[in-house]
Coordinates of C-alpha atoms and ligand atoms in Angstrom, one line a residue:
Chain A
M5 CA 7.6 19.5 -80.2
Q6 CA 7.3 16.1 -78.4
V7 CA 3.9 14.5 -79.2
Y8 CA 4.5 11.2 -77.3
S9 CA 6.9 9.8 -74.9
T10 CA 6.8 6.4 -73.1
P11 CA 5.6 6.8 -69.6
K12 CA 8.2 6.6 -66.8
A13 CA 6.1 3.9 -65.1
I14 CA 6.9 1.6 -68.0
K15 CA 10.0 -0.5 -67.4
E16 CA 13.0 0.4 -69.6
N17 CA 13.4 -1.8 -72.7
S18 CA 9.9 -3.3 -72.4
N19 CA 8.9 -5.1 -75.5
F20 CA 5.2 -5.8 -75.2
T21 CA 4.7 -9.6 -75.9
F22 CA 0.9 -9.3 -76.6
C23 CA -0.5 -10.4 -80.0
P24 CA -0.5 -7.7 -82.7
G25 CA -3.4 -5.4 -82.3
C26 CA -4.3 -6.5 -78.7
D27 CA -5.4 -3.6 -76.5
H28 CA -3.6 -5.0 -73.3
G29 CA -0.5 -3.1 -74.3
L30 CA -2.4 0.1 -74.8
A31 CA -4.3 -0.2 -71.6
I32 CA -1.1 -0.8 -69.6
K33 CA 0.5 2.2 -71.1
T34 CA -2.5 4.3 -70.4
I35 CA -2.4 3.2 -66.8
A36 CA 1.3 4.1 -66.7
H37 CA 0.6 7.6 -67.9
V38 CA -2.0 8.1 -65.1
I39 CA 0.5 6.8 -62.6
D40 CA 3.1 9.3 -63.9
E41 CA 0.6 12.2 -63.8
L42 CA -0.5 11.4 -60.3
N43 CA 3.1 10.8 -59.3
I44 CA 2.2 7.6 -57.4
R45 CA 4.7 5.1 -58.8
E46 CA 6.6 4.8 -55.7
N47 CA 3.6 4.3 -53.5
T48 CA 1.7 1.8 -55.7
I49 CA 1.3 -1.9 -55.3
A50 CA -0.4 -3.6 -58.4
V51 CA -2.1 -6.9 -58.5
A52 CA -1.9 -8.8 -61.7
S53 CA -4.2 -11.8 -62.4
S54 CA -4.2 -14.9 -64.4
G55 CA -4.9 -14.4 -68.1
C56 CA -3.0 -12.2 -70.6
S57 CA -3.2 -9.5 -67.9
V58 CA -0.6 -11.5 -65.7
F59 CA 2.2 -10.0 -67.8
L60 CA 1.6 -6.6 -66.2
Y61 CA 4.6 -6.9 -64.0
N62 CA 6.9 -7.4 -67.0
F63 CA 6.0 -3.9 -68.2
L64 CA 4.8 -1.8 -65.4
D65 CA 7.5 -0.4 -63.1
V66 CA 5.7 -0.7 -59.8
D67 CA 5.7 -3.3 -57.1
C68 CA 3.4 -6.1 -58.2
I69 CA 2.0 -9.4 -56.9
E70 CA 0.3 -12.0 -59.2
S71 CA -3.0 -13.3 -58.0
P72 CA -4.5 -16.8 -58.6
H73 CA -7.1 -16.8 -61.2
G74 CA -10.1 -14.6 -60.2
R75 CA -8.8 -13.6 -56.8
A76 CA -7.2 -10.3 -57.6
C77 CA -9.7 -8.1 -55.6
A78 CA -9.2 -10.4 -52.6
V79 CA -5.4 -10.1 -52.8
A80 CA -5.7 -6.4 -53.3
T81 CA -7.8 -6.2 -50.2
G82 CA -5.1 -7.9 -48.2
V83 CA -2.4 -5.6 -49.6
K84 CA -4.3 -2.5 -48.9
R85 CA -5.5 -3.4 -45.4
A86 CA -2.2 -4.8 -44.3
H87 CA -0.5 -1.5 -45.1
K88 CA -3.3 0.5 -43.5
A89 CA -2.9 -1.6 -40.3
Q90 CA 0.8 -0.4 -40.2
G91 CA -0.4 3.1 -40.8
N92 CA 0.5 3.3 -44.5
N93 CA -1.9 4.5 -47.1
K94 CA -0.7 2.7 -50.3
F95 CA -2.2 3.0 -53.8
V96 CA -3.5 -0.5 -54.8
F97 CA -5.1 -1.5 -58.0
T98 CA -5.9 -4.7 -59.8
Y99 CA -5.5 -5.4 -63.5
Q100 CA -7.9 -8.3 -64.6
G101 CA -9.5 -9.9 -67.6
D102 CA -13.2 -10.1 -67.8
G103 CA -13.1 -13.8 -67.3
D104 CA -10.9 -13.3 -64.1
F105 CA -13.1 -10.4 -62.7
A106 CA -16.6 -11.4 -63.7
S107 CA -16.6 -15.2 -63.9
I108 CA -14.3 -17.2 -61.7
G109 CA -13.7 -14.2 -59.4
L110 CA -17.1 -12.7 -59.4
A111 CA -17.7 -13.3 -55.7
E112 CA -14.3 -11.7 -54.8
S113 CA -14.9 -8.8 -57.1
M114 CA -18.4 -8.0 -56.0
H115 CA -17.8 -8.5 -52.3
S116 CA -14.8 -6.1 -52.6
A117 CA -17.2 -3.6 -54.2
L118 CA -19.8 -4.2 -51.5
R119 CA -17.3 -3.7 -48.7
G120 CA -16.3 -0.5 -50.3
E121 CA -12.8 -1.7 -50.4
N122 CA -10.7 1.3 -51.1
I123 CA -9.0 -0.1 -54.2
T124 CA -9.3 0.3 -57.9
A125 CA -10.0 -2.6 -60.3
I126 CA -9.4 -2.3 -64.0
C127 CA -11.0 -5.0 -66.1
I128 CA -10.1 -5.8 -69.7
N129 CA -13.3 -6.9 -71.4
N130 CA -12.4 -8.7 -74.6
T131 CA -15.5 -11.0 -74.5
N132 CA -13.5 -14.2 -74.3
Y133 CA -11.0 -16.1 -72.3
G134 CA -8.1 -14.7 -74.3
M135 CA -5.1 -16.6 -72.9
T136 CA -6.5 -20.0 -73.2
G137 CA -7.4 -19.5 -76.8
G138 CA -10.7 -17.6 -77.0
Q139 CA -13.4 -19.7 -75.2
L140 CA -16.9 -18.4 -74.2
G141 CA -16.6 -16.3 -71.1
P142 CA -19.0 -14.3 -69.0
T143 CA -19.0 -11.4 -71.4
T144 CA -19.3 -13.3 -74.6
A145 CA -22.2 -11.6 -76.7
M146 CA -25.3 -13.4 -77.8
G147 CA -24.5 -15.0 -81.1
Q148 CA -20.8 -14.6 -80.7
I149 CA -18.7 -17.5 -82.1
T150 CA -15.9 -18.8 -79.7
T151 CA -14.1 -22.1 -79.7
T152 CA -16.7 -23.4 -77.1
S153 CA -19.7 -21.8 -78.8
Q154 CA -19.0 -22.7 -82.4
N155 CA -22.5 -21.9 -83.5
G156 CA -22.7 -18.7 -81.5
R157 CA -23.6 -18.0 -77.9
N158 CA -27.2 -19.0 -77.4
R159 CA -29.7 -19.0 -74.6
E160 CA -30.3 -22.7 -74.5
Y161 CA -26.7 -23.7 -73.8
H162 CA -25.0 -20.6 -72.4
G163 CA -27.5 -18.0 -71.1
F164 CA -26.7 -14.4 -71.1
P165 CA -23.5 -12.2 -70.7
I166 CA -22.9 -10.1 -67.7
K167 CA -22.7 -6.3 -67.9
T168 CA -19.9 -5.8 -65.4
A169 CA -19.8 -2.1 -64.9
E170 CA -23.5 -1.9 -64.4
Q171 CA -23.4 -4.7 -61.8
I172 CA -20.6 -3.1 -59.9
A173 CA -22.4 0.3 -60.1
Q174 CA -25.2 -1.4 -58.1
C175 CA -23.0 -2.0 -55.1
E176 CA -23.3 0.5 -52.4
G177 CA -19.5 0.5 -51.7
T178 CA -18.7 1.5 -55.2
C179 CA -17.8 5.1 -55.5
F180 CA -17.1 5.0 -59.4
S181 CA -17.9 2.6 -62.1
A182 CA -17.4 3.3 -65.8
R183 CA -17.0 1.6 -69.2
V184 CA -14.5 2.9 -71.7
A185 CA -12.8 1.8 -75.0
L186 CA -9.5 2.3 -76.8
Y187 CA -10.5 2.2 -80.5
D188 CA -9.5 5.7 -81.3
I189 CA -7.6 8.7 -80.0
K190 CA -10.7 10.3 -78.5
N191 CA -11.5 7.2 -76.6
I192 CA -7.9 6.6 -75.5
I193 CA -7.8 10.1 -74.0
N194 CA -11.2 9.5 -72.3
T195 CA -9.9 6.1 -71.0
K196 CA -6.9 7.9 -69.4
N197 CA -9.1 10.5 -67.8
T198 CA -11.5 7.9 -66.5
I199 CA -8.7 5.8 -65.0
K200 CA -7.3 9.0 -63.5
K201 CA -10.6 9.8 -61.8
A202 CA -10.9 6.2 -60.5
F203 CA -7.4 6.4 -59.1
E204 CA -8.1 9.9 -57.6
Y205 CA -11.2 8.6 -55.9
Q206 CA -9.1 6.0 -54.2
N207 CA -6.7 8.6 -53.1
Q208 CA -9.6 10.4 -51.6
N209 CA -10.7 7.2 -49.7
L210 CA -14.2 7.2 -51.5
G211 CA -14.5 3.4 -51.8
F212 CA -14.3 0.8 -54.6
S213 CA -13.5 2.3 -58.1
F214 CA -13.9 0.3 -61.2
V215 CA -13.2 0.8 -64.9
E216 CA -14.1 -1.8 -67.6
I217 CA -12.2 -1.4 -70.8
L218 CA -13.8 -2.8 -74.0
S219 CA -10.6 -4.3 -75.6
S220 CA -9.6 -6.0 -78.8
C221 CA -8.6 -9.6 -79.1
P222 CA -7.7 -9.9 -82.9
T223 CA -6.1 -13.3 -82.6
N224 CA -9.1 -15.0 -81.1
W225 CA -11.7 -12.9 -82.9
K226 CA -10.0 -13.9 -86.2
L227 CA -10.1 -10.2 -87.2
S228 CA -7.4 -7.7 -88.2
P229 CA -6.5 -5.1 -85.5
K230 CA -8.4 -2.5 -87.5
E231 CA -11.5 -4.7 -87.9
S232 CA -11.3 -5.4 -84.2
H233 CA -11.5 -1.8 -83.3
E234 CA -14.3 -1.3 -85.7
K235 CA -16.2 -4.2 -84.1
I236 CA -15.8 -2.6 -80.6
K237 CA -17.0 0.7 -82.1
T238 CA -20.0 -0.5 -84.0
E239 CA -21.1 -3.7 -82.3
L240 CA -19.7 -4.2 -78.8
S241 CA -20.3 -0.6 -77.5
Q242 CA -23.9 -1.1 -78.5
I243 CA -24.2 -4.2 -76.2
F244 CA -21.9 -2.7 -73.5
P245 CA -22.6 0.9 -73.7
L246 CA -19.7 3.3 -72.9
G247 CA -20.0 5.8 -70.1
V248 CA -20.0 6.4 -66.3
L249 CA -22.4 4.2 -64.6
K250 CA -21.8 5.5 -61.1
D251 CA -20.0 8.6 -59.8
V252 CA -20.6 9.4 -56.0
K253 CA -19.6 12.9 -56.7
N254 CA -22.4 13.4 -59.2
D255 CA -25.1 11.3 -57.5
Chain B
M30 CA 5.2 -12.2 -16.3
S31 CA 1.8 -13.7 -16.8
E32 CA 0.4 -16.6 -14.9
K33 CA -1.6 -19.6 -15.8
E34 CA -5.1 -19.0 -16.7
L35 CA -8.0 -21.3 -17.8
L36 CA -8.0 -21.0 -21.6
K37 CA -9.7 -22.7 -24.5
G38 CA -7.5 -23.8 -27.4
N39 CA -9.2 -21.6 -29.9
I40 CA -8.8 -18.5 -27.6
A41 CA -5.3 -19.4 -26.8
I42 CA -4.3 -19.5 -30.5
A43 CA -6.0 -16.1 -31.1
K44 CA -4.4 -14.5 -28.1
A45 CA -0.9 -15.9 -29.0
A46 CA -1.3 -14.5 -32.5
L47 CA -2.1 -11.0 -31.3
N48 CA 0.8 -11.3 -28.7
C49 CA 3.3 -11.9 -31.3
G50 CA 2.3 -9.1 -33.6
C51 CA -0.2 -10.6 -36.0
T52 CA -1.8 -7.5 -37.7
C53 CA -3.9 -9.2 -40.3
Y54 CA -6.7 -11.8 -40.0
F55 CA -9.0 -13.1 -42.7
G56 CA -11.5 -15.8 -42.1
Y57 CA -14.9 -17.4 -42.8
P58 CA -16.9 -19.2 -40.1
I59 CA -16.8 -23.0 -39.6
T60 CA -17.1 -25.1 -36.4
P61 CA -15.1 -26.0 -34.4
Q62 CA -12.7 -23.0 -34.9
T63 CA -15.1 -20.0 -35.2
E64 CA -14.1 -18.6 -31.8
I65 CA -10.7 -17.6 -33.2
G66 CA -12.4 -15.2 -35.7
E67 CA -14.9 -14.0 -33.1
Y68 CA -12.2 -13.2 -30.6
L69 CA -10.1 -11.5 -33.0
S70 CA -12.9 -9.5 -34.5
I71 CA -13.2 -7.6 -31.1
E72 CA -9.5 -7.2 -30.5
M73 CA -8.4 -6.4 -33.9
Q74 CA -11.0 -3.9 -34.6
K75 CA -10.2 -2.2 -31.2
N76 CA -6.7 -1.7 -32.4
K77 CA -7.5 -0.9 -36.0
L78 CA -5.7 -3.9 -37.4
A79 CA -6.7 -5.7 -40.6
Y80 CA -9.7 -7.8 -40.1
V81 CA -12.1 -9.1 -42.8
C82 CA -15.2 -11.3 -42.5
A83 CA -14.3 -12.8 -45.9
E84 CA -17.0 -14.0 -48.3
S85 CA -15.4 -17.5 -48.5
E86 CA -12.2 -19.4 -47.5
I87 CA -10.9 -18.8 -51.1
A88 CA -11.2 -15.1 -50.5
A89 CA -9.8 -15.3 -46.9
I90 CA -6.5 -17.2 -48.0
N91 CA -6.2 -14.7 -50.9
M92 CA -6.5 -11.8 -48.7
A93 CA -3.8 -13.5 -46.5
L94 CA -1.7 -13.9 -49.7
G95 CA -1.9 -10.2 -50.4
A96 CA -1.3 -9.1 -46.8
A97 CA 1.6 -11.4 -46.5
S98 CA 3.3 -9.8 -49.6
T99 CA 3.6 -6.6 -47.6
G100 CA 5.7 -8.4 -44.9
A101 CA 2.9 -8.3 -42.3
K102 CA 2.3 -11.1 -39.9
V103 CA -0.8 -12.8 -41.3
M104 CA -3.2 -15.4 -40.1
T105 CA -6.2 -17.3 -41.3
S106 CA -8.1 -20.1 -39.5
S107 CA -10.5 -22.7 -40.7
S108 CA -11.3 -26.4 -40.5
S109 CA -10.9 -29.5 -42.8
C110 CA -13.4 -29.2 -45.7
A111 CA -12.9 -25.5 -45.7
V112 CA -9.1 -25.7 -45.7
S113 CA -9.6 -27.8 -48.9
L114 CA -10.9 -24.6 -50.5
M115 CA -7.5 -22.9 -49.6
Q116 CA -5.3 -25.3 -51.3
E117 CA -4.7 -23.5 -54.6
T118 CA -3.5 -20.4 -52.9
I119 CA -1.3 -22.4 -50.4
S120 CA 0.4 -23.8 -53.4
Y121 CA 0.8 -20.2 -54.8
A122 CA 2.1 -18.9 -51.4
C123 CA 4.8 -21.7 -51.4
S124 CA 6.0 -20.8 -54.8
D125 CA 5.7 -17.0 -53.9
E126 CA 7.6 -17.8 -50.7
L127 CA 5.1 -15.8 -48.6
P128 CA 4.7 -16.3 -44.9
I129 CA 1.1 -17.1 -43.9
V130 CA 0.0 -18.9 -40.7
I131 CA -2.9 -21.2 -41.4
V132 CA -4.7 -22.7 -38.5
N133 CA -6.7 -25.9 -39.1
V134 CA -8.8 -27.0 -36.2
M135 CA -9.7 -30.5 -37.7
R136 CA -13.2 -31.8 -37.9
A137 CA -14.5 -35.0 -39.3
G138 CA -14.4 -35.7 -43.1
P139 CA -14.4 -36.6 -45.9
G140 CA -16.5 -34.0 -47.5
Q141 CA -18.7 -32.1 -45.1
G142 CA -18.2 -34.9 -42.5
Y143 CA -19.3 -33.3 -39.2
I144 CA -18.1 -31.3 -36.3
F145 CA -16.8 -34.4 -34.4
P146 CA -13.1 -34.2 -33.8
S147 CA -10.8 -36.2 -36.1
Q148 CA -7.2 -36.3 -37.2
G149 CA -8.2 -36.8 -40.8
D150 CA -6.2 -34.0 -42.3
Y151 CA -2.7 -35.2 -41.6
N152 CA -2.4 -36.1 -45.3
Q153 CA -3.9 -32.8 -46.5
A154 CA -1.5 -30.8 -44.3
T155 CA 1.7 -32.8 -44.9
T156 CA 1.5 -33.8 -48.5
G157 CA -0.6 -30.8 -49.5
G158 CA -3.9 -30.6 -51.5
G159 CA -2.4 -28.1 -53.9
N160 CA -0.6 -28.8 -57.1
G161 CA 3.1 -29.0 -57.7
D162 CA 6.3 -29.6 -55.7
Y163 CA 6.1 -27.8 -52.3
H164 CA 5.9 -28.3 -48.6
T165 CA 4.1 -26.5 -45.9
I166 CA 5.6 -26.6 -42.4
V167 CA 3.0 -28.4 -40.2
L168 CA 3.0 -28.0 -36.3
S169 CA 0.9 -30.3 -34.1
P170 CA 0.0 -29.1 -30.6
T171 CA -1.0 -31.6 -27.9
N172 CA -2.5 -29.2 -25.3
V173 CA -3.6 -25.6 -24.9
Q174 CA -0.1 -24.6 -23.7
E175 CA 1.3 -25.8 -26.9
C176 CA -1.4 -24.0 -28.9
I177 CA 0.3 -20.9 -27.6
D178 CA 3.9 -22.0 -28.0
L179 CA 3.4 -23.4 -31.5
T180 CA 1.4 -20.4 -32.7
Y181 CA 4.4 -18.2 -31.8
R182 CA 6.6 -20.8 -33.5
A183 CA 4.4 -20.8 -36.5
F184 CA 4.7 -17.1 -37.1
Y185 CA 8.5 -17.3 -36.5
L186 CA 9.0 -20.2 -38.9
A187 CA 6.8 -18.7 -41.6
Q188 CA 8.8 -15.4 -41.5
K189 CA 12.2 -17.2 -41.2
Y190 CA 11.6 -19.5 -44.2
R191 CA 9.2 -17.3 -46.1
N192 CA 6.8 -20.2 -46.3
P193 CA 3.2 -21.0 -45.2
V194 CA 3.0 -22.8 -41.8
I195 CA -0.1 -24.9 -40.9
L196 CA -0.9 -25.2 -37.2
L197 CA -2.8 -28.5 -37.2
A198 CA -5.0 -28.6 -34.1
D199 CA -8.2 -30.5 -33.7
G200 CA -11.8 -29.9 -32.5
L201 CA -11.1 -31.3 -29.0
L202 CA -8.1 -29.0 -28.5
G203 CA -10.0 -26.0 -29.9
Q204 CA -12.9 -26.5 -27.7
M205 CA -11.2 -27.7 -24.5
A206 CA -10.2 -25.3 -21.7
E207 CA -7.3 -26.1 -19.4
P208 CA -4.6 -23.9 -17.6
A209 CA -2.1 -22.4 -19.8
E210 CA 0.3 -19.5 -19.5
L211 CA 0.3 -16.7 -22.2
I212 CA 4.1 -16.5 -22.2
D213 CA 5.8 -13.8 -24.1
N214 CA 6.8 -14.4 -27.7
P215 CA 10.3 -16.0 -27.4
Y216 CA 11.3 -15.5 -31.0
P217 CA 13.2 -12.7 -32.7
Q218 CA 11.8 -10.5 -35.4
I219 CA 12.9 -11.4 -39.0
D220 CA 13.9 -8.5 -41.3
N221 CA 11.9 -8.6 -44.5
S222 CA 12.9 -5.2 -45.9
N223 CA 14.6 -6.9 -48.9
W224 CA 11.5 -8.6 -50.3
R225 CA 8.3 -7.0 -49.1
L226 CA 6.0 -5.0 -51.4
D227 CA 5.7 -1.5 -49.9
G228 CA 6.1 0.7 -53.1
A229 CA 9.3 1.0 -55.2
K230 CA 10.6 4.1 -53.4
S231 CA 14.3 4.6 -54.1
R232 CA 14.8 1.0 -55.2
P233 CA 13.8 -1.1 -58.3
S234 CA 10.3 -2.4 -58.4
R235 CA 9.6 -5.9 -57.2
E236 CA 7.5 -8.7 -58.5
I237 CA 6.0 -11.6 -56.6
H238 CA 4.7 -14.4 -58.9
S239 CA 4.5 -18.1 -59.3
L240 CA 4.0 -17.9 -63.2
E241 CA 7.3 -18.5 -64.9
V242 CA 7.3 -18.9 -68.7
N243 CA 11.0 -19.8 -68.8
Q244 CA 11.3 -23.5 -67.9
N245 CA 15.0 -23.2 -66.9
K246 CA 14.1 -20.5 -64.5
L247 CA 11.1 -22.4 -63.1
N248 CA 13.3 -25.6 -62.6
Q249 CA 15.9 -23.5 -60.7
H250 CA 13.2 -21.8 -58.7
I251 CA 11.8 -25.2 -57.4
I252 CA 15.3 -26.5 -56.8
N253 CA 16.0 -23.4 -54.7
M254 CA 12.7 -24.0 -52.8
Y255 CA 13.9 -27.6 -52.1
K256 CA 17.2 -26.3 -50.8
K257 CA 15.2 -24.4 -48.3
Y258 CA 13.2 -27.5 -47.5
E259 CA 16.3 -29.4 -46.9
A260 CA 17.5 -26.8 -44.3
I261 CA 14.0 -26.9 -42.7
E262 CA 14.3 -30.8 -42.5
K263 CA 17.7 -30.5 -41.0
D264 CA 17.1 -27.8 -38.4
E265 CA 13.4 -27.8 -37.5
C266 CA 12.3 -31.3 -36.6
D267 CA 10.7 -31.3 -33.3
F268 CA 9.3 -34.2 -31.3
E269 CA 8.6 -35.3 -27.8
E270 CA 10.1 -38.6 -26.4
Y271 CA 8.3 -40.1 -23.3
L272 CA 9.9 -43.0 -21.7
C273 CA 11.7 -43.8 -24.9
E274 CA 15.2 -44.4 -23.6
D275 CA 14.9 -48.1 -22.8
A276 CA 11.6 -48.7 -24.5
E277 CA 11.1 -51.9 -26.5
I278 CA 7.6 -51.0 -27.5
I279 CA 7.1 -47.5 -28.8
F280 CA 3.7 -46.0 -29.4
T281 CA 3.5 -43.1 -31.9
A282 CA 0.8 -40.5 -31.9
F283 CA 0.4 -36.8 -32.6
G284 CA -1.8 -34.0 -31.3
S285 CA -4.1 -34.3 -28.4
L286 CA -4.6 -37.9 -28.8
A287 CA -1.0 -38.5 -27.7
R288 CA -2.1 -37.6 -24.2
H289 CA -4.2 -40.7 -23.9
V290 CA -1.4 -42.7 -25.3
K291 CA 0.9 -41.3 -22.6
S292 CA -1.4 -42.8 -20.0
V293 CA -1.3 -46.1 -21.8
C294 CA 2.5 -46.0 -21.6
N295 CA 2.2 -45.4 -17.9
Y296 CA -0.2 -48.4 -17.5
Y297 CA 2.3 -50.8 -19.3
R298 CA 5.2 -49.4 -17.3
S299 CA 3.3 -50.4 -14.1
K300 CA 3.0 -53.8 -15.5
G301 CA 6.7 -54.0 -16.2
V302 CA 6.5 -53.6 -20.0
K303 CA 9.0 -51.1 -21.3
A304 CA 6.7 -48.9 -23.3
G305 CA 7.2 -45.3 -24.5
L306 CA 5.7 -42.7 -26.6
F307 CA 7.1 -40.9 -29.5
R308 CA 5.2 -37.7 -30.6
P309 CA 6.2 -35.7 -33.6
K310 CA 5.5 -32.0 -32.9
T311 CA 6.5 -31.1 -36.5
L312 CA 4.6 -33.3 -38.9
Y313 CA 6.5 -31.7 -41.7
P314 CA 9.4 -31.9 -41.3
F315 CA 8.8 -35.4 -40.0
P316 CA 11.4 -36.8 -37.7
Y317 CA 12.3 -39.8 -39.8
R318 CA 15.9 -40.0 -38.7
K319 CA 15.2 -39.8 -35.0
L320 CA 12.5 -42.6 -35.3
N321 CA 14.9 -44.8 -37.2
D322 CA 17.5 -44.3 -34.6
L323 CA 15.1 -45.4 -31.8
S324 CA 14.0 -48.4 -33.9
K325 CA 17.3 -50.2 -33.5
K326 CA 16.4 -51.1 -29.8
V327 CA 12.6 -51.3 -30.4
K328 CA 10.6 -54.6 -31.1
I329 CA 7.2 -53.1 -31.8
F330 CA 5.9 -49.7 -32.9
I331 CA 2.3 -49.1 -32.4
D332 CA 0.9 -46.1 -34.2
V333 CA -2.3 -44.7 -32.7
E334 CA -4.3 -42.1 -34.7
M335 CA -7.8 -40.8 -35.0
N336 CA -7.9 -41.5 -38.8
M337 CA -7.4 -44.6 -40.8
G338 CA -3.6 -44.5 -40.6
Q339 CA -2.3 -41.4 -42.2
M340 CA 0.9 -40.8 -40.2
L341 CA 1.4 -44.6 -40.5
K342 CA 3.0 -44.3 -43.8
D343 CA 5.7 -41.8 -42.4
I344 CA 6.3 -44.2 -39.6
R345 CA 6.8 -47.0 -42.1
L346 CA 9.1 -44.8 -44.2
S347 CA 11.2 -44.0 -41.0
I348 CA 11.8 -47.4 -39.8
L349 CA 14.5 -49.3 -41.5
S350 CA 15.0 -52.0 -38.8
N351 CA 13.0 -55.3 -38.5
A352 CA 10.7 -53.8 -35.8
K353 CA 7.1 -54.7 -36.2
I354 CA 4.8 -51.8 -37.1
S355 CA 1.1 -52.0 -36.2
F356 CA -1.8 -49.6 -36.1
I357 CA -4.7 -48.7 -33.8
G358 CA -7.2 -46.2 -35.0
K359 CA -10.7 -45.1 -35.9
P360 CA -11.6 -42.3 -38.2
V361 CA -13.7 -39.9 -36.3
G362 CA -15.6 -39.1 -33.1
N363 CA -14.7 -39.5 -29.5
W364 CA -11.0 -40.0 -29.1
L365 CA -9.9 -43.6 -28.4
K366 CA -10.0 -44.2 -24.7
E367 CA -7.0 -45.6 -22.7
E368 CA -8.9 -48.9 -22.3
E369 CA -9.7 -49.2 -26.0
I370 CA -6.1 -48.6 -26.8
I371 CA -4.8 -51.0 -24.2
N372 CA -7.2 -53.7 -25.4
A373 CA -6.1 -53.5 -29.0
A374 CA -2.4 -53.1 -28.0
D375 CA -2.6 -56.2 -25.7
N376 CA -3.4 -58.3 -28.7
I377 CA -0.6 -56.8 -30.7
I378 CA 1.9 -57.2 -27.8
K379 CA 0.9 -60.7 -27.0
E380 CA 1.5 -61.7 -30.6
H381 CA 5.0 -60.3 -30.7
Y382 CA 6.2 -60.0 -27.1
A383 CA 6.2 -63.1 -25.1
S384 CA 6.6 -61.5 -21.7
I385 CA 3.0 -60.2 -21.3
Ligands
LIG23 C1 -8.1 -21.8 -61.4 C2 -7.7 -21.7 -62.9 N1 -8.5 -22.1 -63.8 C3 -8.2 -22.0 -65.1 C4 -6.9 -21.4 -65.5 C5 -6.6 -21.3 -66.9 N2 -6.7 -19.9 -67.4 C6 -5.7 -19.1 -67.4 S1 -6.1 -17.6 -68.0 C7 -7.7 -18.0 -68.3 C8 -8.7 -17.2 -68.9 C9 -8.4 -15.8 -68.9 O1 -9.4 -15.0 -69.5 P1 -9.7 -13.5 -69.0 O2 -9.6 -13.4 -67.5 O3 -10.8 -13.0 -69.6 O4 -8.4 -12.7 -69.4 P2 -7.7 -12.6 -70.9 O5 -6.6 -13.6 -71.1 O6 -8.8 -12.7 -71.9 O7 -7.1 -11.2 -70.9 C10 -7.9 -19.3 -67.9 C11 -9.2 -20.1 -68.0 C12 -6.2 -21.0 -64.4 N3 -5.0 -20.5 -64.7 N4 -6.5 -21.1 -63.1

């Protein structure tokens, strides 16, 4: 009995270059499984962004364009609409960090949701700017220590973190918004099913679909991979509750 | 066969874009170019083309980047301070080798400036406001007819060289109506099936990115880009010579201001002074060689611009002879009138040219 095989949508001989225990690799593989299951590899254009997520195109075997930091949803809007103008319905999704999606690119992200842009955005929330070495970002939790909040995030200097999936759920053009995690098998399966739903909603032309993935960043958190997943399970999912925040089919 | 009609520069650009198969427009309002987006909003929505009222110029140029990656003909338009916002992505598009037509209908700067016309974005357009080694092709129309002709040419060159092209118009040209003919697009289609992103069907997947973690590869990529620029510099220089053949005094000017300078040349010719006008139509590639060739017979070059002398440095770089190079200009507002140019030029000419 085969229990696991690498998805077809992962490039052959891919060696993930992420830090040990980082969830980016797992997230990309999970997306690849969904692409396989929906059989959309040959019709997909992915948009990678600046941050650790940029390496998407090294691993995922679909057409891919890199976006400037924060602008992935705008780039995806252009890709989707340009194809539509030529009569082609392509599957288009972004793969972004939380800094990318919810800080520098908040305007592009939210306006894509408000327009009901028929794309899917996957946002890796690791509560810091991972690639640049773990600075305070838009999702850094109150009290969390980063290289630019060495005494912990506080109200006086930094203000409050954004709850991205909740904000995106507020936009009328959003058809689906959910937050998931990858800290155990049950959650990995749930993440896959959630991404699948978001992708299917795009295929049904329902509007902007969004999945925020609470993800580990062991290097910058200065925790082991195991401790990192424990932190997501016990701490972060209290601050950023898991679940579906909007689903037009159930509303 | 169409005939001449009374057309505003902005509308002429929009019509030409549609005529040559532009299927995607993304923009954000700013005077004096807003009519381009307004006109296209009607026409493109009628034809179910890609049109987005973007939330900012940053969003607009990034939508253009995404759309260009599909091989579509893509345009965005804006003005001066707002084109500044696009610079990061213009640099990406050059490295990504993506064809985007960017119209800049210049207004006054620096900063917000105002809606008066100006030619203050010569530097921004030709030397780039973005980071790294790159060039954008820059075309400079002088009248409404050229707004049409050079829009066609902008789309053609963008596709041919897979590079952004800036159509550098100005507020006067954008707002001015004059007779022009919406000719058919004279350029051939360029095949892009070997690079566009349309889904990896029966072929390996493709990646478009500027990030390159291998420094040898990044070096090679930039060197390859510069081979392309060399070809552009060799083959695409375009200019107008007016009475230059026997000229001893050559005025240089670009864009709509060159029309006033033409009248100035006529005035001097009527006085027996051998004056001519040299007008670059491509600001990048700049016609250095041609200007230097001319300079062998020329005593004085007088550069006239509606800025503080931005093209002047390219004139100086061009001319290797001993010809005198002077400048007449002002930064913003009503274009220098013929009389103003003549008054200033008389002094320069008197100083260096005994016969006047
Ligand atoms: C305009 C711009 N500003 C800053 C940077 C530097 N930079 C690259 S990635 C990054 C942060 C990425 O953080 P996030 O989006 O959360 O993704 P992660 O790396 O954590 O997955 C920054 C600040 C950049 N590339 N471009």
